[in-house]
Short mmCIF file of C-alpha atoms and ligand atoms in Angstrom, two decimals:
data_model
loop_
_atom_site.label_atom_id
_atom_site.label_comp_id
_atom_site.label_asym_id
_atom_site.label_seq_id
_atom_site.Cartn_x
_atom_site.Cartn_y
_atom_site.Cartn_z
CA MET Q 1 14.44 -18.68 -4.09
CA VAL Q 2 12.10 -17.76 -1.23
CA ASN Q 3 9.25 -15.36 -1.92
CA TYR Q 4 8.53 -12.97 0.94
CA LYS Q 5 4.79 -13.38 0.40
CA ASP Q 6 5.10 -16.99 1.54
CA LEU Q 7 6.64 -15.69 4.79
CA GLY Q 8 3.68 -13.40 5.52
CA LEU Q 9 5.72 -10.25 4.84
CA VAL Q 10 4.56 -7.30 2.73
CA ASN Q 11 6.38 -4.81 0.49
CA THR Q 12 6.23 -1.04 1.04
CA ARG Q 13 4.05 0.00 -1.92
CA GLU Q 14 0.58 0.22 -0.36
CA MET Q 15 2.00 1.16 3.00
CA PHE Q 16 3.75 4.22 1.58
CA LYS Q 17 0.80 5.27 -0.57
CA LYS Q 18 -1.41 5.36 2.53
CA ALA Q 19 1.25 7.06 4.66
CA VAL Q 20 1.81 9.87 2.17
CA ALA Q 21 -1.94 10.40 1.77
CA GLY Q 22 -2.54 10.17 5.51
CA GLY Q 23 0.27 12.48 6.62
CA TYR Q 24 2.15 10.01 8.78
CA ALA Q 25 5.39 8.01 8.47
CA ILE Q 26 6.17 4.30 8.82
CA PRO Q 27 8.83 3.49 11.42
CA ALA Q 28 11.89 1.70 10.04
CA PHE Q 29 13.68 0.14 12.99
CA ASN Q 30 17.02 -1.68 12.57
CA PHE Q 31 17.44 -4.97 14.35
CA ASN Q 32 20.41 -7.19 15.15
CA THR Q 33 19.18 -9.11 18.17
CA MET Q 34 16.20 -11.15 19.32
CA GLU Q 35 15.37 -8.59 22.00
CA GLN Q 36 15.14 -5.80 19.43
CA MET Q 37 12.94 -7.96 17.23
CA GLN Q 38 10.61 -8.82 20.12
CA ALA Q 39 10.36 -5.21 21.25
CA ILE Q 40 9.61 -3.99 17.71
CA VAL Q 41 6.85 -6.56 17.20
CA GLN Q 42 5.32 -5.95 20.63
CA ALA Q 43 5.30 -2.19 19.99
CA ALA Q 44 3.81 -2.55 16.49
CA VAL Q 45 1.08 -4.92 17.68
CA GLU Q 46 0.15 -2.84 20.73
CA THR Q 47 -0.14 0.32 18.65
CA LYS Q 48 -1.65 -1.41 15.58
CA SER Q 49 1.10 0.07 13.43
CA PRO Q 50 2.67 -1.16 10.21
CA VAL Q 51 6.42 -1.53 10.65
CA ILE Q 52 9.62 -1.90 8.65
CA MET Q 53 12.23 -4.17 10.21
CA GLN Q 54 15.54 -3.44 8.61
CA VAL Q 55 18.80 -5.28 8.40
CA SER Q 56 22.12 -3.63 7.55
CA LYS Q 57 25.17 -5.30 6.09
CA GLY Q 58 26.70 -4.96 9.56
CA ALA Q 59 23.69 -6.75 11.07
CA ARG Q 60 24.13 -9.61 8.60
CA ASN Q 61 27.78 -9.87 9.59
CA TYR Q 62 26.93 -9.79 13.29
CA ALA Q 63 23.93 -12.06 13.49
CA ASN Q 64 24.11 -14.11 10.27
CA ALA Q 65 21.87 -13.36 7.28
CA THR Q 66 19.88 -16.58 7.49
CA ILE Q 67 19.14 -16.15 11.17
CA LEU Q 68 17.88 -12.59 10.63
CA ARG Q 69 15.62 -13.76 7.81
CA TYR Q 70 14.13 -16.46 10.02
CA MET Q 71 13.74 -13.91 12.80
CA ALA Q 72 11.63 -11.76 10.45
CA GLU Q 73 9.54 -14.79 9.56
CA GLY Q 74 9.27 -15.43 13.30
CA ALA Q 75 8.22 -11.81 13.79
CA VAL Q 76 5.12 -12.39 11.65
CA ALA Q 77 4.22 -15.52 13.63
CA TYR Q 78 4.91 -13.70 16.91
CA ALA Q 79 2.66 -10.77 15.92
CA LYS Q 80 -0.15 -13.26 15.23
CA GLU Q 81 0.47 -14.97 18.54
CA LEU Q 82 0.17 -11.56 20.22
CA GLY Q 83 -3.30 -11.22 18.70
CA CYS Q 84 -2.67 -9.37 15.43
CA GLU Q 85 -4.00 -11.64 12.69
CA HIS Q 86 -2.96 -9.31 9.85
CA PRO Q 87 0.36 -7.66 10.74
CA GLU Q 88 2.04 -5.51 8.09
CA ILE Q 89 5.73 -6.23 8.47
CA VAL Q 90 8.35 -5.36 5.85
CA LEU Q 91 11.77 -7.03 5.89
CA HIS Q 92 14.08 -4.44 4.38
CA LEU Q 93 17.77 -4.37 3.49
CA ASP Q 94 19.30 -1.14 4.82
CA HIS Q 95 22.13 0.46 2.81
CA GLY Q 96 22.72 -2.32 0.31
CA ASP Q 97 26.01 -1.41 -1.34
CA SER Q 98 25.97 -3.71 -4.39
CA PHE Q 99 23.59 -5.37 -6.83
CA GLU Q 100 24.75 -8.77 -5.55
CA LEU Q 101 23.87 -7.99 -1.92
CA CYS Q 102 20.42 -6.71 -2.94
CA LYS Q 103 19.84 -9.81 -5.10
CA ASP Q 104 20.92 -12.11 -2.28
CA CYS Q 105 18.39 -10.50 0.07
CA ILE Q 106 15.59 -10.62 -2.52
CA ASP Q 107 16.35 -14.29 -3.18
CA MET Q 108 16.19 -15.13 0.53
CA GLY Q 109 12.82 -13.49 1.23
CA PHE Q 110 13.29 -9.76 1.80
CA SER Q 111 10.26 -7.75 0.71
CA SER Q 112 12.14 -4.48 0.22
CA VAL Q 113 15.74 -3.45 -0.40
CA MET Q 114 17.70 -0.24 -0.37
CA TYR Q 115 20.41 0.23 -2.91
CA ASP Q 116 22.64 3.03 -1.63
CA GLY Q 117 24.69 4.45 -4.49
CA SER Q 118 24.76 7.91 -2.96
CA SER Q 119 28.55 8.01 -2.80
CA LEU Q 120 28.91 7.10 -6.49
CA PRO Q 121 28.97 9.47 -9.44
CA TYR Q 122 25.38 10.32 -10.47
CA GLU Q 123 25.26 8.20 -13.63
CA GLU Q 124 26.73 5.17 -11.89
CA ASN Q 125 24.24 5.50 -9.05
CA ILE Q 126 21.44 5.51 -11.65
CA LYS Q 127 22.88 2.51 -13.50
CA ILE Q 128 23.14 0.17 -10.51
CA SER Q 129 19.92 1.46 -8.93
CA ARG Q 130 18.12 0.65 -12.19
CA GLN Q 131 19.65 -2.84 -12.26
CA VAL Q 132 18.43 -3.51 -8.71
CA VAL Q 133 14.95 -2.17 -9.51
CA GLU Q 134 14.64 -4.37 -12.60
CA TYR Q 135 15.54 -7.49 -10.64
CA ALA Q 136 13.46 -6.61 -7.56
CA HIS Q 137 10.31 -5.75 -9.50
CA LYS Q 138 10.27 -9.21 -11.11
CA TYR Q 139 9.43 -10.47 -7.61
CA ASP Q 140 7.28 -7.50 -6.51
CA VAL Q 141 10.01 -6.39 -4.10
CA THR Q 142 10.13 -2.61 -3.59
CA VAL Q 143 13.34 -0.59 -3.85
CA GLU Q 144 14.61 2.49 -2.02
CA CYS Q 145 17.44 4.46 -3.62
CA GLU Q 146 19.39 7.44 -2.35
CA LEU Q 147 20.36 10.76 -3.79
CA GLY Q 148 22.46 13.21 -1.79
CA VAL Q 149 24.98 12.28 0.89
CA LEU Q 150 24.42 12.34 4.64
CA ALA Q 151 27.18 13.55 6.91
CA GLY Q 152 28.72 10.89 9.13
CA VAL Q 153 29.17 7.26 8.36
CA GLU Q 154 26.75 5.43 6.07
CA ASP Q 155 27.83 1.90 6.86
CA GLU Q 156 31.07 1.76 4.90
CA VAL Q 157 30.37 4.91 2.91
CA ALA Q 158 32.16 7.74 4.68
CA SER Q 159 31.50 11.38 4.04
CA GLU Q 160 33.02 14.37 5.80
CA VAL Q 161 30.33 16.82 4.79
CA SER Q 162 26.62 16.69 4.08
CA HIS Q 163 25.57 17.20 0.47
CA TYR Q 164 21.88 18.04 0.41
CA THR Q 165 19.89 16.33 -2.30
CA LYS Q 166 19.66 18.58 -5.34
CA PRO Q 167 15.95 19.07 -6.10
CA GLU Q 168 16.75 19.63 -9.79
CA GLU Q 169 17.98 16.01 -10.05
CA VAL Q 170 15.12 14.14 -8.42
CA ILE Q 171 12.73 13.83 -11.38
CA ASP Q 172 15.46 12.48 -13.65
CA PHE Q 173 16.73 10.12 -10.94
CA ALA Q 174 13.33 8.71 -9.96
CA THR Q 175 12.23 8.32 -13.58
CA ARG Q 176 15.39 6.64 -14.83
CA THR Q 177 15.89 4.32 -11.87
CA GLY Q 178 12.21 3.40 -11.45
CA CYS Q 179 12.77 3.33 -7.67
CA ASP Q 180 9.75 3.07 -5.36
CA SER Q 181 11.04 5.53 -2.76
CA LEU Q 182 13.83 8.05 -2.48
CA ALA Q 183 16.12 8.64 0.50
CA ILE Q 184 17.18 12.27 0.62
CA SER Q 185 19.69 14.38 2.49
CA ILE Q 186 18.27 17.44 4.26
CA GLY Q 187 20.55 17.61 7.29
CA THR Q 188 19.99 14.34 9.16
CA SER Q 189 22.96 12.07 9.75
CA HIS Q 190 23.74 8.66 11.20
CA GLY Q 191 24.79 7.86 14.74
CA ALA Q 192 24.55 9.56 18.13
CA TYR Q 193 26.70 12.57 17.24
CA LYS Q 194 24.76 14.16 14.42
CA PHE Q 195 26.17 17.64 14.74
CA LYS Q 196 29.46 19.05 15.84
CA PRO Q 197 29.21 21.48 18.79
CA GLU Q 198 30.21 24.34 16.48
CA GLN Q 199 27.13 23.63 14.31
CA CYS Q 200 24.84 24.00 17.35
CA THR Q 201 23.91 26.55 19.96
CA ARG Q 202 23.91 25.60 23.64
CA ASP Q 203 20.91 25.76 25.99
CA PRO Q 204 22.17 28.00 28.81
CA LYS Q 205 19.98 26.22 31.39
CA THR Q 206 20.93 22.61 30.67
CA GLY Q 207 24.25 23.06 28.86
CA LYS Q 208 22.91 20.70 26.17
CA LEU Q 209 23.51 21.25 22.46
CA VAL Q 210 20.63 22.63 20.39
CA PRO Q 211 21.01 21.41 16.79
CA PRO Q 212 20.35 23.45 13.66
CA PRO Q 213 17.01 22.85 11.86
CA LEU Q 214 16.62 20.44 8.94
CA ALA Q 215 16.45 21.92 5.44
CA PHE Q 216 12.66 21.89 5.08
CA ASP Q 217 12.97 24.22 2.10
CA VAL Q 218 14.88 21.50 0.21
CA LEU Q 219 12.22 18.93 1.19
CA ALA Q 220 9.46 21.26 -0.04
CA GLU Q 221 11.20 21.70 -3.40
CA ILE Q 222 11.61 17.93 -3.77
CA GLU Q 223 7.92 17.40 -2.95
CA GLN Q 224 6.99 19.98 -5.52
CA LYS Q 225 9.04 18.20 -8.20
CA LEU Q 226 7.74 14.72 -7.29
CA PRO Q 227 4.23 15.19 -5.92
CA GLY Q 228 3.15 12.28 -3.74
CA PHE Q 229 6.39 10.34 -4.27
CA PRO Q 230 7.52 8.43 -1.14
CA ILE Q 231 10.46 10.14 0.56
CA VAL Q 232 12.71 8.50 3.17
CA LEU Q 233 14.73 10.05 5.97
CA HIS Q 234 17.78 8.21 7.27
CA GLY Q 235 19.70 9.21 10.36
CA SER Q 236 16.56 10.20 12.26
CA SER Q 237 17.29 9.18 15.81
CA SER Q 238 16.59 11.96 18.27
CA VAL Q 239 19.25 10.76 20.77
CA PRO Q 240 17.03 11.12 23.88
CA GLN Q 241 18.98 13.06 26.48
CA ASP Q 242 17.51 11.10 29.40
CA GLU Q 243 19.06 7.92 27.95
CA VAL Q 244 22.37 9.69 27.33
CA ASP Q 245 22.31 10.97 30.93
CA THR Q 246 21.59 7.46 32.28
CA ILE Q 247 24.46 6.00 30.25
CA ASN Q 248 26.83 8.71 31.49
CA LYS Q 249 25.62 8.36 35.09
CA TYR Q 250 26.35 4.63 35.11
CA GLY Q 251 29.86 4.66 33.74
CA GLY Q 252 29.37 5.65 30.09
CA ASN Q 253 31.01 8.52 28.30
CA LEU Q 254 28.90 10.11 25.57
CA PRO Q 255 29.66 13.80 25.79
CA ASP Q 256 27.67 16.10 23.50
CA ALA Q 257 25.67 13.28 21.87
CA VAL Q 258 22.90 15.01 19.91
CA GLY Q 259 20.12 13.97 17.52
CA ILE Q 260 17.24 15.31 15.45
CA PRO Q 261 14.60 17.04 17.62
CA GLU Q 262 11.35 15.07 17.57
CA GLU Q 263 9.36 18.19 16.71
CA GLN Q 264 11.14 18.26 13.35
CA LEU Q 265 10.48 14.56 12.72
CA ARG Q 266 6.81 15.16 13.58
CA LYS Q 267 6.72 17.91 10.98
CA ALA Q 268 8.50 15.74 8.38
CA SER Q 269 6.07 12.85 9.00
CA LYS Q 270 3.18 15.03 7.89
CA SER Q 271 4.85 15.61 4.50
CA ALA Q 272 5.78 13.14 1.74
CA VAL Q 273 8.33 11.66 4.14
CA CYS Q 274 6.77 8.25 4.71
CA LYS Q 275 9.68 6.20 6.13
CA ILE Q 276 11.82 7.34 9.05
CA ASN Q 277 14.92 5.31 9.99
CA ILE Q 278 15.77 4.85 13.64
CA ASP Q 279 18.64 2.72 14.90
CA SER Q 280 20.80 4.71 17.34
CA ASP Q 281 17.86 5.42 19.71
CA SER Q 282 17.38 1.67 20.12
CA ARG Q 283 21.08 1.23 20.89
CA LEU Q 284 20.90 4.02 23.48
CA ALA Q 285 17.73 2.63 25.09
CA MET Q 286 19.30 -0.81 25.35
CA THR Q 287 22.65 0.39 26.67
CA ALA Q 288 21.11 2.76 29.22
CA ALA Q 289 18.94 -0.02 30.67
CA VAL Q 290 21.78 -2.56 30.77
CA ARG Q 291 24.23 -0.13 32.39
CA LYS Q 292 21.70 0.91 35.04
CA TYR Q 293 20.67 -2.67 35.80
CA LEU Q 294 24.20 -3.97 36.14
CA ALA Q 295 25.28 -1.01 38.26
CA GLU Q 296 22.35 -1.61 40.60
CA HIS Q 297 22.75 -5.41 40.65
CA PRO Q 298 26.49 -6.09 40.69
CA ASP Q 299 25.89 -9.68 41.78
CA HIS Q 300 23.67 -10.59 38.78
CA PHE Q 301 25.16 -12.33 35.75
CA ASP Q 302 22.24 -14.01 33.94
CA PRO Q 303 21.80 -12.07 30.64
CA ARG Q 304 18.03 -12.55 30.91
CA GLN Q 305 18.07 -10.39 34.03
CA TYR Q 306 19.53 -7.34 32.31
CA LEU Q 307 18.18 -7.93 28.80
CA LYS Q 308 14.61 -7.92 30.09
CA PRO Q 309 14.68 -4.25 31.20
CA ALA Q 310 16.66 -3.47 28.03
CA ARG Q 311 13.86 -4.97 25.92
CA GLU Q 312 11.22 -3.10 27.92
CA ASN Q 313 13.07 0.18 27.50
CA MET Q 314 13.39 -0.30 23.73
CA LYS Q 315 9.70 -1.18 23.48
CA LYS Q 316 8.79 2.00 25.36
CA MET Q 317 10.92 4.01 22.93
CA TYR Q 318 9.41 2.31 19.84
CA ILE Q 319 5.87 2.97 21.10
CA HIS Q 320 6.73 6.60 21.79
CA LYS Q 321 8.08 7.07 18.25
CA ILE Q 322 5.04 5.40 16.68
CA VAL Q 323 2.40 7.24 18.72
CA ASP Q 324 3.96 10.61 19.57
CA VAL Q 325 6.26 11.30 16.62
CA LEU Q 326 5.46 9.39 13.41
CA GLY Q 327 1.72 8.95 13.88
CA SER Q 328 1.52 5.43 12.41
CA ASP Q 329 -0.55 4.04 15.29
CA GLY Q 330 -3.92 2.59 14.38
CA LYS Q 331 -2.99 2.52 10.69
CA LEU Q 332 -3.18 -1.25 10.07
CA ALA Q 333 -5.90 -2.03 7.54
CA GLN Q 334 -7.05 -4.79 9.87
CA CYS Q 335 -5.46 -6.24 12.97
O1 G3H D 1 22.56 3.41 8.76
C1 G3H D 1 23.18 2.66 9.50
C2 G3H D 1 22.46 1.82 10.47
O2 G3H D 1 22.36 2.47 11.71
C3 G3H D 1 23.08 0.48 10.57
O3 G3H D 1 24.26 0.53 11.27
O4 G3H D 1 25.91 -0.74 9.90
O5 G3H D 1 26.26 -0.41 12.34
O6 G3H D 1 24.48 -1.96 11.50
P1 G3H D 1 25.31 -0.73 11.24
P1 13P D 2 20.23 6.72 13.23
O1 13P D 2 21.68 6.49 13.42
O2 13P D 2 19.89 8.18 13.35
O3 13P D 2 19.37 5.88 14.11
O4 13P D 2 19.88 6.34 11.70
C1 13P D 2 19.60 5.01 11.34
C2 13P D 2 19.54 4.82 9.87
O5 13P D 2 19.45 5.73 9.09
C3 13P D 2 19.57 3.43 9.39
O6 13P D 2 19.64 3.38 8.00
ZN1 ZN D 3 20.69 4.97 7.07
#
């Protein structure tokens, strides 16, 4: 049993309380690789922002669970080396799909876990969520649960349509599970194709898709039912069109990729939404930089040559999200 406190990590409790009160959101960036980890830490330190580094089941399969845990421990040491004596870094399990997976992460030093029972019948979701919360709270690990289903693919949980969170269920769900934060469905979705063309309009000048707005009325109702309770948005990449254009220019093929407009994420950050999940934008930033570099340097084959601009491009994106969208810059209690 490893306690996250011994690794210099923190849970989300205080972080979320301050974010809700302060009208900003904490960035939750997924990581699978060393370059993503470095870019996240550099961005958080330079902006003096708290940060959630999250690991999916897919990331554990790709990189190895133990390695990712040591990378998070390394992230704390790296932040200190970069001059931030008191970083606030959360190591979070993203979309845990069983009690056993959540327990395994808690036992190996995660400071926060998500149990995602959103595809289960309501009572079953409550039952397993509660079980995870009871175990996690013994070790002061915070727990995110989910109510409502996002369109698209939630790791291995597939859903054809989006089922908005029902505001009339949230008090019962939060009370009976004892969860520390609640992921809701108000129209966001995972991946780089968040809306079908028929759900969007098209900008006549650029030919780009313009997505429909998020259901802010549903969010407002949830906030009214659970005043001050930490709310989480998954599927919140904005799918920057300059990155999509770069990928397509250098041999990629991502037609009609579309995300959540940053203006809407800015608005959400000012509400009880205090954690915003971003993964696809990092993938796009990395891929765009690698494609461009390799196209311009066909004779290069050292991965350090093309992963360096990839890391720089991701860092630029992380800083932009922190400073210009979520507003978590300068929010470390001490640096
Ligand atoms: O919500 C899903 C995250 O983007 C993680 O994706 O399962 O491909 O690692 P992944
Ligand atoms: P995106 O695919 O929009 O980046 O969402 C990531 C996410 O929700 C991770 O849990
Ligand atoms: Zn998610």
